[in-house]
Coordinates of C-alpha atoms in Angstrom, one line a residue:
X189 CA -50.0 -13.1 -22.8
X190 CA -48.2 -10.4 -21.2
X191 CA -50.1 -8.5 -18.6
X192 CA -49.3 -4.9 -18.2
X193 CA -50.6 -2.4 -15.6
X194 CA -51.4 0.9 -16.1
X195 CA -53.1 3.9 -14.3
X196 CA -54.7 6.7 -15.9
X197 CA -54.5 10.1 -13.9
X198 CA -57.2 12.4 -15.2
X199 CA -60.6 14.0 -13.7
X200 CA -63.2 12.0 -15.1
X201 CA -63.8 8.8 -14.5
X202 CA -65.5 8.5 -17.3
X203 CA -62.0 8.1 -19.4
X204 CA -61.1 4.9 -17.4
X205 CA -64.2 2.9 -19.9
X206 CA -62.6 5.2 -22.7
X207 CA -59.2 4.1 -22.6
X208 CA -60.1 0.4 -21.4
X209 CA -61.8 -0.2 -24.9
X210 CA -59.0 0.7 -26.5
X211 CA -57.0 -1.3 -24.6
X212 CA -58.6 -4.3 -25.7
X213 CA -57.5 -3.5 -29.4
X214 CA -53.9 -4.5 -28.5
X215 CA -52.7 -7.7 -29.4
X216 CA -50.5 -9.8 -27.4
X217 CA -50.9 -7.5 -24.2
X218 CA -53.4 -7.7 -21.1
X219 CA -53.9 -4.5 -19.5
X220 CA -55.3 -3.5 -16.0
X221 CA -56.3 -0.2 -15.8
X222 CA -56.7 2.1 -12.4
X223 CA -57.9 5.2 -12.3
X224 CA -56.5 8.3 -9.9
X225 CA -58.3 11.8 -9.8
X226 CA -56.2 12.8 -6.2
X227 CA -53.2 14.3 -7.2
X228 CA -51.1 13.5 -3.7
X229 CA -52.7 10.0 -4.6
X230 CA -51.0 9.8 -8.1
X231 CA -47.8 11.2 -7.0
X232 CA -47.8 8.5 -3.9
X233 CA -48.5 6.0 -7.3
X234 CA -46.0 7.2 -9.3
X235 CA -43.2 7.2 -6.2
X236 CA -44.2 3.7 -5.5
X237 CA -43.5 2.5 -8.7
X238 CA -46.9 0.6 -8.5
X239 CA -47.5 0.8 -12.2
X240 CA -45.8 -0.2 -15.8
X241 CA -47.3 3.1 -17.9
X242 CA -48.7 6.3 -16.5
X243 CA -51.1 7.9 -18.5
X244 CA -51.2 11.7 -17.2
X245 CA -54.0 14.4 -18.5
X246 CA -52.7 17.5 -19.0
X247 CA -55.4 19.7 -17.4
X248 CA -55.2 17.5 -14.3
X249 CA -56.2 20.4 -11.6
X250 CA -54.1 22.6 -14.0
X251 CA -51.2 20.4 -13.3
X252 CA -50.4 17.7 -15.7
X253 CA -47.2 19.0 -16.3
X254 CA -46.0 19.6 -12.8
X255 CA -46.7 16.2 -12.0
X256 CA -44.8 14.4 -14.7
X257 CA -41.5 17.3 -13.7
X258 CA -42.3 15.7 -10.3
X259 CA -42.1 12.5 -11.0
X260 CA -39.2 12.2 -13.4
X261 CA -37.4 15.1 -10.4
X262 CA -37.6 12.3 -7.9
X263 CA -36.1 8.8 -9.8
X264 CA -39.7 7.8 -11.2
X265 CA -38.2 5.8 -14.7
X266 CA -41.5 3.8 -15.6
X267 CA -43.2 5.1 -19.2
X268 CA -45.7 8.2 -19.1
X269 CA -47.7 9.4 -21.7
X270 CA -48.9 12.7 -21.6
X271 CA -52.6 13.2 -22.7
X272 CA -54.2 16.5 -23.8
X273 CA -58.1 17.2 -25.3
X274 CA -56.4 18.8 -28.2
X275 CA -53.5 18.9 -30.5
X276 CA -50.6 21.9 -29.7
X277 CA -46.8 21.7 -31.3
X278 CA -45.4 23.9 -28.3
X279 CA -47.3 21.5 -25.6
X280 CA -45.6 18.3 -27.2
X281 CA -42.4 20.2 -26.7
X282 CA -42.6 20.8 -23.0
X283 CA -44.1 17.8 -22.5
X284 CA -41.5 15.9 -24.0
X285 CA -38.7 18.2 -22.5
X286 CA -39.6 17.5 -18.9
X287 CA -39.4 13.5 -19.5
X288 CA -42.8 12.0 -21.1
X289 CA -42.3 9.5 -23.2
X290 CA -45.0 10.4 -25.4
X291 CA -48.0 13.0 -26.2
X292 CA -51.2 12.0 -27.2
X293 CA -53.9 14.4 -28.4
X294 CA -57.6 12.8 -27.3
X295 CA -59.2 14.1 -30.8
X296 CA -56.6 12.2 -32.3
X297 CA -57.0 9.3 -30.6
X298 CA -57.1 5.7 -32.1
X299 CA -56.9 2.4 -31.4
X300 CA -54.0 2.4 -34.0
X301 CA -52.4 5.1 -32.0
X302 CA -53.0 4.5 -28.8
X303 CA -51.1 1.2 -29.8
X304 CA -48.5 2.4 -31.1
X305 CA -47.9 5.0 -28.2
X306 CA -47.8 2.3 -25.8
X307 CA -45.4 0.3 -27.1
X308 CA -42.9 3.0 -28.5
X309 CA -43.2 4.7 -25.0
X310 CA -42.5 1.1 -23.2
X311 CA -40.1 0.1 -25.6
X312 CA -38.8 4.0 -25.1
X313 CA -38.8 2.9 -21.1
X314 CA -36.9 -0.3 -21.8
X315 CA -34.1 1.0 -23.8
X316 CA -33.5 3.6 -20.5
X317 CA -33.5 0.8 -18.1
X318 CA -30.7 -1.0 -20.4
X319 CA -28.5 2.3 -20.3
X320 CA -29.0 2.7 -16.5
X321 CA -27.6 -1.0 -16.3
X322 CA -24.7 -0.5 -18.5
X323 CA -24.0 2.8 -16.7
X324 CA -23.7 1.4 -13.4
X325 CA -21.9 -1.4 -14.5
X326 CA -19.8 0.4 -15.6
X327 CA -20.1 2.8 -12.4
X328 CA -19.3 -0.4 -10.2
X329 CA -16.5 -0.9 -12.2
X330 CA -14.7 2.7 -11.8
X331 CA -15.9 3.1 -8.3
X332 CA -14.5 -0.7 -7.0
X333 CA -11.5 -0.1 -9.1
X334 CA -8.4 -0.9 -7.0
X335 CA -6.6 1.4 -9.1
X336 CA -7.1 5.1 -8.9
X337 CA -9.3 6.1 -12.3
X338 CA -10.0 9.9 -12.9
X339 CA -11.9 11.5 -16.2
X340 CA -10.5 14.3 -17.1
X341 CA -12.1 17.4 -20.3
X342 CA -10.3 18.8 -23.4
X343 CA -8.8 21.0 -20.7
X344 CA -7.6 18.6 -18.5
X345 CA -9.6 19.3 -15.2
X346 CA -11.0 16.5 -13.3
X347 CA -15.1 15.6 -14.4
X348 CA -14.7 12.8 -12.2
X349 CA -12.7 10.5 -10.1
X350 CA -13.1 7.0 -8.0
X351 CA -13.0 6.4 -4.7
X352 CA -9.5 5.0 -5.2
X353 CA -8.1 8.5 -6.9
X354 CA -9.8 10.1 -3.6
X355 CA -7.8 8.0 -1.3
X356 CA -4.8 8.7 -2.8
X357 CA -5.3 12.5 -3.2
X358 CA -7.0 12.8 -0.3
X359 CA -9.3 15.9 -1.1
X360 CA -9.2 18.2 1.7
X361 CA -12.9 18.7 0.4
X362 CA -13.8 15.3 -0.5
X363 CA -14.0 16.1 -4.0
X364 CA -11.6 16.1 -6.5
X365 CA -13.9 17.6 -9.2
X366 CA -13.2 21.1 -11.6
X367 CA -9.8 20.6 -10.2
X368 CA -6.4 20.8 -12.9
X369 CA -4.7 17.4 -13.0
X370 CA -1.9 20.1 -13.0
X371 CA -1.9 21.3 -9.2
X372 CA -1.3 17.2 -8.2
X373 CA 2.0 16.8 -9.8
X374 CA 5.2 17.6 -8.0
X375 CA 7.3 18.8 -11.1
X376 CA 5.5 21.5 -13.8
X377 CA 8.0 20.4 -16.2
X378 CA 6.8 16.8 -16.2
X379 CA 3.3 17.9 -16.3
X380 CA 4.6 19.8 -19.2
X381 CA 5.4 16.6 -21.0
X382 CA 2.4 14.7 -20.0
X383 CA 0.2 17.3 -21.0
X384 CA 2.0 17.4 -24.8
X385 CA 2.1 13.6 -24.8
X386 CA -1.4 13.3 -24.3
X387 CA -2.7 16.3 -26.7
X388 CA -0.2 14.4 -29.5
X389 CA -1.0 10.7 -28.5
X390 CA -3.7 10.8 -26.7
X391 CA -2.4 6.9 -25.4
X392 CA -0.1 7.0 -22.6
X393 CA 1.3 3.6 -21.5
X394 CA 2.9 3.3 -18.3
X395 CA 4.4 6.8 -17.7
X396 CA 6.3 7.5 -14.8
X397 CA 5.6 10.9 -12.8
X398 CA 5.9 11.8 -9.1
X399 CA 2.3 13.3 -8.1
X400 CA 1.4 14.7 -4.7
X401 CA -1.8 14.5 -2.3
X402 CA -3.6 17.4 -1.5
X403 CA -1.9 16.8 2.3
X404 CA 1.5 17.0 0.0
X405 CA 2.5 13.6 0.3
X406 CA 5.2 12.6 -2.5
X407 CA 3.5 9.8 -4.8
X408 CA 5.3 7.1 -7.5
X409 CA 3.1 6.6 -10.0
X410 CA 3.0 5.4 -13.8
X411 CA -0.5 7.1 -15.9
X412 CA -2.1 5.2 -18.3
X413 CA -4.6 7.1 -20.3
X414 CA -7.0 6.5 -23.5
X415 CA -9.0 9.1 -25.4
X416 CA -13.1 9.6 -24.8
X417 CA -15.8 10.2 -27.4
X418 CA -18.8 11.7 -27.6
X419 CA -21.6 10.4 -29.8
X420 CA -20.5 12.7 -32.6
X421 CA -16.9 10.8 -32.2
X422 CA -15.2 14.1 -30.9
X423 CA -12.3 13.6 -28.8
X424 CA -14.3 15.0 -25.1
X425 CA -11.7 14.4 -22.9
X426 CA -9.6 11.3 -21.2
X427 CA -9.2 8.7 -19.0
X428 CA -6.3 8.2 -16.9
X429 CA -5.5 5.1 -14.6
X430 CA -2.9 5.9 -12.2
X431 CA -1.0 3.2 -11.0
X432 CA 0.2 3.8 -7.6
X433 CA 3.7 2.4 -6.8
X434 CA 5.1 4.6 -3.8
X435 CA 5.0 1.6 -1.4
X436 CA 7.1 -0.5 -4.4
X437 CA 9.2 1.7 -4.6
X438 CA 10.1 2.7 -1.0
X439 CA 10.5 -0.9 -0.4
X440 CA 13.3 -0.9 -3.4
X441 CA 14.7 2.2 -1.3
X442 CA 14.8 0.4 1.7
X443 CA 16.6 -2.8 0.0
X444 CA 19.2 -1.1 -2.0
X445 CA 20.3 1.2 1.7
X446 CA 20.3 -2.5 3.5
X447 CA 22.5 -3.6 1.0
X448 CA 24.8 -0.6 1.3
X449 CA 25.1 -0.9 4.7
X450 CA 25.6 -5.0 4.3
X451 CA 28.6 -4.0 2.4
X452 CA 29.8 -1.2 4.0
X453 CA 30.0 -3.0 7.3
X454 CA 31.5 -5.6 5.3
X455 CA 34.4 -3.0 4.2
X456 CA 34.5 -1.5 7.8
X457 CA 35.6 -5.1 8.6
X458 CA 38.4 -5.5 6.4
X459 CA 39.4 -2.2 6.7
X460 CA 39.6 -2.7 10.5
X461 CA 41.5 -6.0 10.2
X462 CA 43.7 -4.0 7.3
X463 CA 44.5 -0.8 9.2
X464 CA 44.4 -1.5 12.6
X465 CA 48.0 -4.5 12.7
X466 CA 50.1 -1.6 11.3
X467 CA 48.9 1.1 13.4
X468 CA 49.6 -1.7 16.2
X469 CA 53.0 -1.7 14.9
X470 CA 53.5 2.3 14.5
X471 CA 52.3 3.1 18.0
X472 CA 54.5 -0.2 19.1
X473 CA 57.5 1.7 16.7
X474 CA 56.7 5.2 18.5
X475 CA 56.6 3.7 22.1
X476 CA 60.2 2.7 21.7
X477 CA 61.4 5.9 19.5
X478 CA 60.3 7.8 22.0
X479 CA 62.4 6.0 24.9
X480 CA 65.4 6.3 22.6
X481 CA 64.9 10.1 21.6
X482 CA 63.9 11.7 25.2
X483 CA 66.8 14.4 24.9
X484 CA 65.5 15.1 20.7
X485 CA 62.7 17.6 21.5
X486 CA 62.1 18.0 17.7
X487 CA 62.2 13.8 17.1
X488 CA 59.6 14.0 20.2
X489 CA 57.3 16.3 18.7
X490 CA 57.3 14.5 15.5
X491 CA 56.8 11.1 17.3
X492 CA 53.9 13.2 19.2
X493 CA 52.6 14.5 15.5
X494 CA 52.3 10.8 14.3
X495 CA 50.8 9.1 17.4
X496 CA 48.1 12.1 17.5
X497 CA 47.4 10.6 13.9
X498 CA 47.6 7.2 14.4
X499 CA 45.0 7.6 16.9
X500 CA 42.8 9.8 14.9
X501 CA 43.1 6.8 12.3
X502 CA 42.0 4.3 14.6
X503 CA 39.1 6.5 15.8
X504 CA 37.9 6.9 12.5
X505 CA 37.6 2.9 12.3
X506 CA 36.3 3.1 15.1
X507 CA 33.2 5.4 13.7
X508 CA 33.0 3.1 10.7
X509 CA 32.7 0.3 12.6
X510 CA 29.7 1.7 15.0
X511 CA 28.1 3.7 12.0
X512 CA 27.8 0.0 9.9
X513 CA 27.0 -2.3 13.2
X514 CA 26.1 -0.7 16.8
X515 CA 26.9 -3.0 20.0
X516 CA 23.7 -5.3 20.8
X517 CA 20.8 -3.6 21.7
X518 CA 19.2 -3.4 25.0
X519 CA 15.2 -3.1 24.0
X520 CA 12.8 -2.2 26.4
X521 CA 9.0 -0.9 26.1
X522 CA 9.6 2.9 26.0
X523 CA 8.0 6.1 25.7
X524 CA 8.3 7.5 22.3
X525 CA 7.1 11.5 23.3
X526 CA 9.3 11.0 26.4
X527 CA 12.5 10.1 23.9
X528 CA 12.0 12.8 21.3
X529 CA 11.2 15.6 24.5
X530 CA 14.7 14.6 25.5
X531 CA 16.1 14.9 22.1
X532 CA 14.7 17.9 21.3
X533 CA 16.1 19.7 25.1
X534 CA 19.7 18.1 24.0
X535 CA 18.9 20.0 20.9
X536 CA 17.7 23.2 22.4
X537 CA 20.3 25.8 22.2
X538 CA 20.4 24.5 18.6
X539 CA 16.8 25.6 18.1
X540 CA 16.5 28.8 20.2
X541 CA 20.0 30.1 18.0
X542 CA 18.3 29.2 14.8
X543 CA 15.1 30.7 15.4
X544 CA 13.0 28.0 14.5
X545 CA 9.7 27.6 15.7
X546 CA 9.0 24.2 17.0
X547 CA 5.2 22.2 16.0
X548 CA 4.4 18.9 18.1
X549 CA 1.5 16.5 16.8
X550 CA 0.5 13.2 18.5
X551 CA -2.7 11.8 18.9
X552 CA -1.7 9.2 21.7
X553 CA 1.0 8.5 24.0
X554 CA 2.9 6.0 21.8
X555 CA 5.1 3.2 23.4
X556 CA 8.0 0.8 21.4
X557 CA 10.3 -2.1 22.3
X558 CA 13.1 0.1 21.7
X559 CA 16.6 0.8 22.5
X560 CA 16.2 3.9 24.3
X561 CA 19.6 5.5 24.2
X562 CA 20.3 4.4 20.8
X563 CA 17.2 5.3 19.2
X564 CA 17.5 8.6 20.8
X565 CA 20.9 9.1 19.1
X566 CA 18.8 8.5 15.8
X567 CA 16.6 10.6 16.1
X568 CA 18.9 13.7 17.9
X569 CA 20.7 13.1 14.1
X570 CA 18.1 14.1 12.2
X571 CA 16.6 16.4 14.1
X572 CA 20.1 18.3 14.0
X573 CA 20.8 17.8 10.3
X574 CA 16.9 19.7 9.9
X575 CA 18.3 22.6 12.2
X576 CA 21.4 23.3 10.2
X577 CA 19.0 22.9 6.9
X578 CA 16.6 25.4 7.8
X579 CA 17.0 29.6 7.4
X580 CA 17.8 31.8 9.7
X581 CA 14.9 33.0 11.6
X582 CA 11.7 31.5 9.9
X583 CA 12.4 28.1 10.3
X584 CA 10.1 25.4 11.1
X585 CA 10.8 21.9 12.4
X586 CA 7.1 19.8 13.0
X587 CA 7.9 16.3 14.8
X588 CA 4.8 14.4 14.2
X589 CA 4.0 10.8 16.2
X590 CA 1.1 8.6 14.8
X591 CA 0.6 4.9 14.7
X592 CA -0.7 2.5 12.3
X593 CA -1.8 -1.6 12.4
X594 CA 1.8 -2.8 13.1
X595 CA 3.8 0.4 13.5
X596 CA 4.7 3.6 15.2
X597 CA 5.6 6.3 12.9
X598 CA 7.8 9.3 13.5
X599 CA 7.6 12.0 11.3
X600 CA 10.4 15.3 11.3
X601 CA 9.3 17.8 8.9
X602 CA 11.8 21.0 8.0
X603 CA 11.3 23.8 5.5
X604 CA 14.7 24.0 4.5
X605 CA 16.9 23.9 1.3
X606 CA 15.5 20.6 0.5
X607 CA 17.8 17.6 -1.3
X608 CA 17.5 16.7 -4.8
X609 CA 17.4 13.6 -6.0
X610 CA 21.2 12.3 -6.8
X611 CA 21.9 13.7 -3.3
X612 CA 18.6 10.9 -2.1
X613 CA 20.3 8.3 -3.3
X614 CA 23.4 8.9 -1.4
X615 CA 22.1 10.3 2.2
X616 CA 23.0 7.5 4.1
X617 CA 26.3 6.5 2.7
X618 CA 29.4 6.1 4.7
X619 CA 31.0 9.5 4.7
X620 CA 28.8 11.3 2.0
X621 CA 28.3 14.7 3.5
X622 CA 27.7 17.9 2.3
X623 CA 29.3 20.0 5.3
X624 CA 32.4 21.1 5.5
X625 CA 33.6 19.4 9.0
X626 CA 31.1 16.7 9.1
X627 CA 32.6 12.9 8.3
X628 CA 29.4 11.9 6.7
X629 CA 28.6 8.7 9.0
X630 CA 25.4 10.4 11.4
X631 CA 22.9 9.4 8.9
X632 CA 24.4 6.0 8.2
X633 CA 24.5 5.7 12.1
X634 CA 21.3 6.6 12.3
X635 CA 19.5 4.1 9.2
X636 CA 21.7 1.7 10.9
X637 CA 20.2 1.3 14.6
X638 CA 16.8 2.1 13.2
X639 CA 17.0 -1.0 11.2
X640 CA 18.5 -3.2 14.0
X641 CA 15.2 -2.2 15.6
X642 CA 13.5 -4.3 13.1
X643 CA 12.2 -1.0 10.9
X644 CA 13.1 1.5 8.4
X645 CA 13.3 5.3 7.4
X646 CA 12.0 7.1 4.4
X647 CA 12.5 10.5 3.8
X648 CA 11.1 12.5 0.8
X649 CA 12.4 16.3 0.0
X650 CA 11.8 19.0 -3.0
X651 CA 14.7 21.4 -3.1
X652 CA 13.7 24.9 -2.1
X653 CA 10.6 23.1 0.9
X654 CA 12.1 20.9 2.8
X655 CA 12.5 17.6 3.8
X656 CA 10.5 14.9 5.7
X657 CA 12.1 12.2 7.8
X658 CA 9.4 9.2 8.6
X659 CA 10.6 6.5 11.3
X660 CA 9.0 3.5 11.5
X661 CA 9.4 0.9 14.2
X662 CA 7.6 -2.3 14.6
X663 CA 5.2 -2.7 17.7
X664 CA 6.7 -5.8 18.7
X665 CA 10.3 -6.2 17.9
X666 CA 11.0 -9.8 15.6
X667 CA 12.7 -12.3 17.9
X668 CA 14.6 -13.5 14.8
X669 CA 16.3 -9.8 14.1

């Protein structure tokens, strides 16, 4: 027999023999009864979760119904029935608002019906406690999710997101909700489509969209979404699962620009080999010309014309050759602020002719197993390629130096004219440039000794902001690189 206990809240004690006797009507079930006539008592009860059913008068001290808002206010789930000493429609509807799980009218009262109020408000209290456990199975679920999970309304603003999704957005706030999914991606026109994919469809499988944090880091991502319901099977919103794949893609970045400059030292090479016997031979050929046309002044200015050139040639392989493969480094532990405070006084008349105002950031003194000249170099690259990005006047250039488990990062920040994507994909080529004197090998330089320091370089731009240049260099340098 299945013993349930239960504690009757009321004035009179005299209820307690009452409601025992009709207890004893119930089949299958053996009660305990308490009684409580303190209300701070009851409350303590209630909070405790001492009790299977609550049986709460009405009239207790004029606060039957403050009690039971109490109770159900602070987490109390268990069943209560509220009890009154006579029948009233607009009493059953308060009572019922603020959480009982039945109303029982003592005039009324029977054994039939006290019987049947007990077990439709337990089996009332049971069918709760099965929700709760769906819902947070269903809330471990989302919130240990590994991928970022946001609900979104009709509207498309943000009811809720997982911790994931707030990791990934980083919510200057800490919460992400009422906001538009709008304001996180990077291009309104894609948002455009998403949004008239997903009115249409409502399934989106796999959809590719860059998306930015609230600290305006650039995000890959594919969206996955499937409709909600509500109980009357209207559409109520939707839930998207973004799949993060910044770090996957980056890495496909880093690979393809390795393989570039595989190649192009590979080119640089033959090229050399190519180039480099007949200009032997020509500045061999122009030696002796010369010694045979002393008294031709305009032979000897041509000859002049064609060794300037032939030099220039060689100097360009030269470049090439340095650009795809620098001499062997020479790493030492180094200061990183040290080497970018240098950098930035070689690039100082640079800055104060520009304009631009200068932001520093570090946390810590940061220290590398780097070449120091060379990296340097590197960074004295970018640094002027932001300059001669950035406005006239209102420029600003933030250099920002942070570390994380196996890395020190370097981050130059501009608000220039920003580089679009087909332009990305060709930064660091051999002698893609975009200026009109410039020979288009700085950056490939510059990729080049950063990797031979065992790291890499990402940048990520919008045209019309600017562009971000992140460094990253291994704490300790791979003896096998």
């Amino acid at each position: 027999m299945n013993i349930m206990r239960v504690l009757l809240i009321d004035e009179s004690k005299e209820e307690e023999t009452r409601f025992k006797n009709y207890f004893k009507s119930v089949s299958g079930i053996r009660f305990e009864v308490d009684w409580e006539n303190n209300e701070k008592q009851a409350l303590q009860h209630l909070l405790n979760d001492e009790y299977d059913l609550y049986l709460i008068e009405e009239d207790f001290n004029n606060r039957g119904i403050d009690l039971l808002r109490t109770a159900r206010s602070q987490g109390v789930d268990k069943a209560i029935i509220i009890l009154t000493e006579k029948e009233s429609h607009a009493l059953d509807l308060t009572a019922m608002s603020e959480g009982a799980d039945d109303y029982i009218s003592k005039e009324k009262l029977s054994e039939g019906g006290i019987e049947r109020s007990i077990r439709y408000s337990y089996e009332r209290y049971k069918s709760r406690m099965r929700i709760a456990q769906r819902e947070a199975r269903y809330k471990n679920l989302f919130e240990k999710s590994i991928d970022a999970i946001v609900i979104i309304d009709k509207s498309l603003n943000i009811l809720e997101a997982n911790l994931a999704m707030k990791k990934l957005f980083k919510p200057k706030d800490s919460s992400l909700k009422g906001k538009p999914i709008k304001s996180f991606f990077a291009d309104q026109s894609v948002y455009e489509e998403f949004a008239d994919k997903i009115f249409k469809q409502g399934l989106l499988k796999k959809f590719n969209v860059q998306l930015k944090s609230e600290d305006n880091q650039r995000l890959y991502c594919e969206i996955t979404s499937s409709v909600l319901f509500n109980v009357e099977h209207e559409i109520s919103g939707y839930q998207l699962i973004i799949n993060d794949l910044t770090k996957e893609r980056k890495t496909e970045q880093r690979i393809m620009r390795a393989e570039k400059l595989g190649m192009t030292g590979r080119i640089a090479r033959s090229i050399a080999h190519e180039v480099r016997n007949p200009l032997t031979n020509i500045n061999l050929a122009i030696d002796q010309l010369k010694e045979e046309c002393k008294k031709d002044d305009s032979a000897e200015m041509y000859l002049d014309l064609i060794g300037r050139n032939s030099e220039r040639i060689n100097n360009l392989i030269t470049e090439l050759l340095d650009s795809a493969k620098p001499s062997a480094l020479k790493i030492e532990l180094n200061s990183l602020s040290k080497l970018i405070d240098e950098s930035l006084e070689l690039a100082g008349d640079r800055l104060q002719l520009k304009g631009v105002e200068l932001f520093r950031e570090k946390k810590e003194e940061l220290t590398a197993p780097i070449d120091y000249n060379y990296l340097k170099t590197a960074i004295l690259n970018i640094i002027i390629n932001a300059i001669e990005a950035m406005p006239e006047s209102n420029g600003r250039l933030k250099i920002r130096e942070y570390s994380s488990l196996d890395e020190v990062h370097i981050e130059i920040s501009d608000n220039g004219v920003g580089i679009d994507e087909e332009t990305l994909k060709q930064l660091f080529d051999p002698f893609f440039t975009g200026k009109q004197k410039g020979m288009g090998l700085g950056l490939t330089s510059t990729q080049n000794i950063i990797q031979q320091h065992g790291g890499n370089i990402d940048v990520e731009s919008e045209v019309g902001f600017g562009t971000t240049f992140t460094i990253n260099i291994p704490k300790e340098l791979n003896k096998d690189e």
